[in-house]
Coordinates of C-alpha atoms and ligand atoms in Angstrom, one line a residue:
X10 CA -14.0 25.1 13.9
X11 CA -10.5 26.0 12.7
X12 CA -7.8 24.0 10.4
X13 CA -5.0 23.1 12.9
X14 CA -3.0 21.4 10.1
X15 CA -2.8 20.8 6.5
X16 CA -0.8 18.4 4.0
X17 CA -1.7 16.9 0.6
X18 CA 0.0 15.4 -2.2
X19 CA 0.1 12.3 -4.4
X20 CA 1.2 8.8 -2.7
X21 CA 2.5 5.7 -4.0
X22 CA 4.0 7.2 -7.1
X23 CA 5.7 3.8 -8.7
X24 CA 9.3 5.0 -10.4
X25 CA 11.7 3.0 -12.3
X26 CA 14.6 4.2 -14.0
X27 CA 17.3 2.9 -16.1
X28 CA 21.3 4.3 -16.3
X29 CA 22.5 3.1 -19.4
X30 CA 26.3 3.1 -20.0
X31 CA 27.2 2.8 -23.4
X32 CA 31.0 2.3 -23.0
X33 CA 30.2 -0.8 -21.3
X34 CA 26.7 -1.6 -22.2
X35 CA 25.8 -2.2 -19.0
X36 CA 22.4 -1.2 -17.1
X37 CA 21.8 0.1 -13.9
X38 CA 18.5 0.1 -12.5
X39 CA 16.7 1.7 -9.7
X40 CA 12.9 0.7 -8.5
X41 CA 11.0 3.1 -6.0
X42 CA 7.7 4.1 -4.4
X43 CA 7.5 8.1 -4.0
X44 CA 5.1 10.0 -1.9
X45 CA 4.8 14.1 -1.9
X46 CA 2.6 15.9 0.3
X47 CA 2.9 19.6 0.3
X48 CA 2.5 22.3 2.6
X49 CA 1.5 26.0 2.5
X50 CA -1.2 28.7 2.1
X51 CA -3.5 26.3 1.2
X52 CA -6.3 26.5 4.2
X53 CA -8.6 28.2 1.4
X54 CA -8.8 24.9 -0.2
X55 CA -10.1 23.3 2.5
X56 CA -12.0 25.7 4.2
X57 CA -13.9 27.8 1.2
X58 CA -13.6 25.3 -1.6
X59 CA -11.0 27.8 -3.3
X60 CA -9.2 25.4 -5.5
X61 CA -6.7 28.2 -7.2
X62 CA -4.7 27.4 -4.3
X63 CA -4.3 23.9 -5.5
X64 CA -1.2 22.1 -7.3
X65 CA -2.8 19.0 -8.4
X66 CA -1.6 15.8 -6.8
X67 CA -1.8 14.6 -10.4
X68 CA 0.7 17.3 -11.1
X69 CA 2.7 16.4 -8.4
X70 CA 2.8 12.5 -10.1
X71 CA 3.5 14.0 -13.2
X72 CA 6.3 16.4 -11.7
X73 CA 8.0 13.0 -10.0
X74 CA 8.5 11.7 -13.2
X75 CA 9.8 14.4 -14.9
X76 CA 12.7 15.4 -11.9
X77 CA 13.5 11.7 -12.3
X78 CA 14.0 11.7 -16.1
X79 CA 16.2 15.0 -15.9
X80 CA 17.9 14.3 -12.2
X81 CA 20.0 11.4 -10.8
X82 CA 17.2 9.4 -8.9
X83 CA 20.0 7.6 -6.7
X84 CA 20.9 8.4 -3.8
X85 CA 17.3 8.5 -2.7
X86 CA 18.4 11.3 -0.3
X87 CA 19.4 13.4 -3.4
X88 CA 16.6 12.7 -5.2
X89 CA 14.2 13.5 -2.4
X90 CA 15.5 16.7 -2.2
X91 CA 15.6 17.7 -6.2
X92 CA 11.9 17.1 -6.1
X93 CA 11.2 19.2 -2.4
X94 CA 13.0 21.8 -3.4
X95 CA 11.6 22.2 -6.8
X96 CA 7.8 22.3 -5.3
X97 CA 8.8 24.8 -3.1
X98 CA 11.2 26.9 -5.3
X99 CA 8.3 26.6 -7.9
X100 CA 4.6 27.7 -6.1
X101 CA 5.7 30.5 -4.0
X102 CA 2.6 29.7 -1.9
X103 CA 4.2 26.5 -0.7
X104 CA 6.4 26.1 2.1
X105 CA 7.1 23.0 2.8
X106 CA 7.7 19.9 1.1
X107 CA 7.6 16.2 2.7
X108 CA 9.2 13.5 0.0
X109 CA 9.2 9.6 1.4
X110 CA 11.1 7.4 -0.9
X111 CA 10.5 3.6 -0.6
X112 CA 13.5 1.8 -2.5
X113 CA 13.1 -1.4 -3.8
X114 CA 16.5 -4.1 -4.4
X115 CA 17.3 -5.1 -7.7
X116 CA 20.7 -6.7 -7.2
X117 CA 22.7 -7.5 -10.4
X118 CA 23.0 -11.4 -11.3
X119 CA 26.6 -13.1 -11.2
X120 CA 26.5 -14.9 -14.5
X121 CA 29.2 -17.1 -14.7
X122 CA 31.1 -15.8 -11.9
X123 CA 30.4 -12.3 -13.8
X124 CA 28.4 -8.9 -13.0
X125 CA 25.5 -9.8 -15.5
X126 CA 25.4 -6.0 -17.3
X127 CA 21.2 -6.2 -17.9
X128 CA 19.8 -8.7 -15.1
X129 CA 18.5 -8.4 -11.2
X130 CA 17.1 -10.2 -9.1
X131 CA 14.5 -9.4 -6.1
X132 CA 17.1 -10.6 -3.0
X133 CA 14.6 -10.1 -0.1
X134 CA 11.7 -7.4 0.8
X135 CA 14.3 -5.2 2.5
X136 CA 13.7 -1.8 1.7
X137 CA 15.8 1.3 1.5
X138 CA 13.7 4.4 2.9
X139 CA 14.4 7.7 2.8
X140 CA 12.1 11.2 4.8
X141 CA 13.2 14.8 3.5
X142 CA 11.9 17.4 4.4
X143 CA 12.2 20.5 2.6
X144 CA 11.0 23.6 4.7
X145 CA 11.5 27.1 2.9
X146 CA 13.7 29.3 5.3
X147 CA 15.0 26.1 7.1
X148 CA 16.6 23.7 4.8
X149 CA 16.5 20.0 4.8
X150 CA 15.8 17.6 6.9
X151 CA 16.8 13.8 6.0
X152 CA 16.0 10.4 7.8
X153 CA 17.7 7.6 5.9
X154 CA 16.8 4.1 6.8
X155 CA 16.3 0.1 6.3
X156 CA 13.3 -1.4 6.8
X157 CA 12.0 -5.5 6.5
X158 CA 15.2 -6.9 6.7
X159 CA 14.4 -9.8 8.1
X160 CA 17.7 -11.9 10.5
X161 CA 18.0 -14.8 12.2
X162 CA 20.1 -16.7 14.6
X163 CA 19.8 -19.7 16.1
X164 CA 22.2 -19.9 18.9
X165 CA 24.0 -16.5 20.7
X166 CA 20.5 -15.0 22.0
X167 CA 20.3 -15.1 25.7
X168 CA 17.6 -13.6 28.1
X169 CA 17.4 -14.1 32.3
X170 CA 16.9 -12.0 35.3
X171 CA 13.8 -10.1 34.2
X172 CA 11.2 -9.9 36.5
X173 CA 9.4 -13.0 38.4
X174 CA 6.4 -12.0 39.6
X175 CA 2.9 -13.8 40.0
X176 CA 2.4 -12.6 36.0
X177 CA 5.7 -14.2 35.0
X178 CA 5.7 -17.6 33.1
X179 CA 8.4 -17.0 30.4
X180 CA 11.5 -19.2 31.8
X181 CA 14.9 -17.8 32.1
X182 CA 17.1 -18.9 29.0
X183 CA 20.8 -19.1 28.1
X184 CA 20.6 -19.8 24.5
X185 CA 17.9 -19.6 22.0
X186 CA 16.8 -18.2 18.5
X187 CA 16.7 -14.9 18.0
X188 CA 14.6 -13.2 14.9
X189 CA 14.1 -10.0 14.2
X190 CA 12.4 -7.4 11.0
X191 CA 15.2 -4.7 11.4
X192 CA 13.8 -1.3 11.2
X193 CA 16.2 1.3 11.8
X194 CA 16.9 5.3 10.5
X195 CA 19.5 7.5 10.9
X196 CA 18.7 10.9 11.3
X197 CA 21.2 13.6 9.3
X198 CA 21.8 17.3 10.8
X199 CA 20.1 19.9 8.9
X200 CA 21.5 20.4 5.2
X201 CA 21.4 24.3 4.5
X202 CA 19.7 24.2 1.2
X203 CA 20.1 21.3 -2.2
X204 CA 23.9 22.3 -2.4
X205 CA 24.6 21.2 1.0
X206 CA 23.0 18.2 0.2
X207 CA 24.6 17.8 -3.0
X208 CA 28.4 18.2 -1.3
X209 CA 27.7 15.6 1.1
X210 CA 26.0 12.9 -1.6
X211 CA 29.0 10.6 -1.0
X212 CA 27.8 10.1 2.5
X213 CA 24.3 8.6 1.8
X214 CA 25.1 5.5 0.5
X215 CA 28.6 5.1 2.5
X216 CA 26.0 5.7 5.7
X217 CA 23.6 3.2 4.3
X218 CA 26.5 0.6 4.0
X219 CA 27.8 0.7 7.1
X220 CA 24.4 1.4 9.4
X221 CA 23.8 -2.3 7.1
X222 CA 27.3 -4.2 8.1
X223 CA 27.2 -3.1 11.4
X224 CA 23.7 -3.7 12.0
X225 CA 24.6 -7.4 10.5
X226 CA 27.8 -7.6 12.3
X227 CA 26.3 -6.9 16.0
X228 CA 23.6 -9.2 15.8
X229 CA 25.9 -11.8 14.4
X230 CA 28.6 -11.1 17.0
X231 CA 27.2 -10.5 19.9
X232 CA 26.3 -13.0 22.6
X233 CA 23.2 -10.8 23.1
X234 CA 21.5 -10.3 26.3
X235 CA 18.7 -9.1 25.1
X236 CA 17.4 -7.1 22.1
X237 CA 17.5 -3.7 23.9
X238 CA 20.8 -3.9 25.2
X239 CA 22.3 -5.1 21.0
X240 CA 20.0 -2.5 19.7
X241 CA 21.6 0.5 22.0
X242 CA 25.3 -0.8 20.5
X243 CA 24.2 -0.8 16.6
X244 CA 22.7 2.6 17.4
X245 CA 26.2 3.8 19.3
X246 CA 27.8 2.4 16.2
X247 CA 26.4 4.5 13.4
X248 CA 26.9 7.5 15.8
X249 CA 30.3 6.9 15.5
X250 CA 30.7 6.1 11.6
X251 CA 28.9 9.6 10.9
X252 CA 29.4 12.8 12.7
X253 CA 26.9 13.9 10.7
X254 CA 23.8 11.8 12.1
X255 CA 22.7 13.0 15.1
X256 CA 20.2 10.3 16.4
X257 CA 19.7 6.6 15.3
X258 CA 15.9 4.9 15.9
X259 CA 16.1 1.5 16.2
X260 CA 12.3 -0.7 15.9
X261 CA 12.8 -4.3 16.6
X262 CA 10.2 -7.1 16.8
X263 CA 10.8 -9.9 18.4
X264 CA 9.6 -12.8 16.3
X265 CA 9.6 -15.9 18.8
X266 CA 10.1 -19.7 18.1
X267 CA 8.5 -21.8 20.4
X268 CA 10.1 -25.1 22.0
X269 CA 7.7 -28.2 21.5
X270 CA 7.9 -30.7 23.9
X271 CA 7.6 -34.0 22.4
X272 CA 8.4 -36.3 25.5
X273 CA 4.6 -37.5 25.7
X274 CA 6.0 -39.5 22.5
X275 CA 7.9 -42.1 24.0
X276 CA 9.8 -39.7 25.8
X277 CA 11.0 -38.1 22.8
X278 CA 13.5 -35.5 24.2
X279 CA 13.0 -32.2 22.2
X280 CA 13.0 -29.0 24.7
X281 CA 16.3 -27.1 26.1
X282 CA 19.5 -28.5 24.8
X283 CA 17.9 -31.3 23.2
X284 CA 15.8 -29.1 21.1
X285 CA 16.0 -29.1 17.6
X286 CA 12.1 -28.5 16.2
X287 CA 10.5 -25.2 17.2
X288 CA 7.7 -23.7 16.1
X289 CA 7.9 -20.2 14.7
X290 CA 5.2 -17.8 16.0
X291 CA 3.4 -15.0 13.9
X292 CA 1.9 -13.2 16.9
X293 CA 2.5 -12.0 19.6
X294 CA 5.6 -10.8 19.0
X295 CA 7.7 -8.5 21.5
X296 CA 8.3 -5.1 19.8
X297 CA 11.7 -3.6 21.3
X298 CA 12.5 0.2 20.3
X299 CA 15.0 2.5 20.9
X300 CA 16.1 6.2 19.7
X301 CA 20.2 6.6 20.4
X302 CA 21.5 10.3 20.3
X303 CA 24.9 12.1 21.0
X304 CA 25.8 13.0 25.0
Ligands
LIG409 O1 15.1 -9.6 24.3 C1 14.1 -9.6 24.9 N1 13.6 -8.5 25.5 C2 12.4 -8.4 26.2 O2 12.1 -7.4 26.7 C3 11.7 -9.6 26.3 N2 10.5 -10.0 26.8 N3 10.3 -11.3 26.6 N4 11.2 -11.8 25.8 C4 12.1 -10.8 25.6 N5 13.3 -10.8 24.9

């Protein structure tokens, strides 16, 4: 037997950090989940139990929280490439670097009507994720992303003229709810080296913005026809904010609601336009995905 592939590290390295201003006494905080896994001449390890080869994972933990207490740990795509770069700049016997960064909202309270300068608040389980990969004689390679947010609509989702077969139960309808956990990445070209990525920082969370409002904004606009054909426009839309992302991934579930047909109570009219109380399924649901690049 042979080792075709190898990658360790330390996962679910919890990181909090506060930015204290003291002009204005006000606190900025950022909340994340890290994971490391290296890459290198490290087969020995693994195949004669020679553990000189070895950085620690508990290192690695311990390394996390030292880059974030002398670095900026926002944006995540800077941050993810600080800590790459210094594994590999650092162990000359490792290569390649692969940092995930799970970013957790704390959005400050309005107090008031005012910025509250030392309190946040938990709004939703949407997550802010960011891949980079460092790889020694390469550069860097950056995926940014959103993941859980969760939408709604309950009118301006429509979905007919699929294909009737003898399988085919699901009715043809002009209007209906749609929900969906948005999922989505954007995928940067290759930064040179950690300066690149440090001339370009503005971009990250101007990127992040907009891939948000315009994911928000087409599936509040659109009279959609179906979730492939709104997730192909949000994906041509971030193509077109940022010259510098070269493919946009798009994973959409569909989370149904169900009509209920109440007419066997008195002919209680509840289905089609008369219907008003669905109920919300938690599986099956339709997963739609889609990966849009440049012509
Ligand atoms: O938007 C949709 N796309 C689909 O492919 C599908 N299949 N069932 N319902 C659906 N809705």
């Amino acid at each position: 037997a042979k080792l075709a592939a190898a990658r360790y590290g330390k996962d679910n390295i919890r990181l909090y950090k506060v930015e204290r201003d003291e002009a204005t006494k006000t606190h900025t905080v950022y909340e994340m989940t890290v994971c490391v896994l290296l890459e290198g001449e490290i087969d020995v390890s693994y195949t004669k139990a020679d553990n000189s080869v070895v950085v620690a994972t508990d290192s690695m933990k311990n390394t996390t929280y030292i880059m974030a207490k002398q670095n900026p740990v926002h944006p995540p795509e800077l941050f993810a490439s600080i800590l790459g770069t210094h594994f590999v700049n650092t162990y000359k016997h490792i290569h390649t670097a692969h940092i995930t960064i799970v970013q957790h909202r704390w959005t400050r309270m309005t107090i008031d009507g005012k910025p509250h300068p030392h309190s946040f608040f938990r709004d939703g389980n949407e997550k802010r994720l960011v891949q980079a990969d460092i790889i020694e004689g390469k550069g860097i390679e950056i995926k940014s992303g959103i993941s859980d947010l969760l939408v709604l609509k309950s009118t301006g989702s429509e979905f007919h003229h699929f294909v009737r077969d003898e399988f085919t139960t699901l009715p043809e309808v002009w209007d209906r709810i749609l929900s969906t956990s948005v999922d989505a990445n954007w995928k940067w070209s290759t930064f040179a080296g950690l300066d690149a990525v440090k001339k370009h920082v503005a971009k990250f969370d101007e990127t992040w913005a907009k891939a948000r409002e315009i994911t928000f904004r087409l599936f509040a606009l659109e009279e959609s026809p179906s979730v492939q054909n709104t997730m192909y426009k949000m994906g041509e839309q971030i193509l077109a904010a940022q010259p510098m992302v070269q493919a946009v991934d798009y994973s959409l579930p569909n989370k149904h609601y169900f009509e209920i047909d109440l007419s066997w109570h008195h002919g209680l009219k509840n289905t089609g336009k008369d219907a008003e109380v669905y109920a919300p399924q938690s599986d099956p649901n339709g997963l739609i995905k889609c990966t849009v690049t440049r012509d």
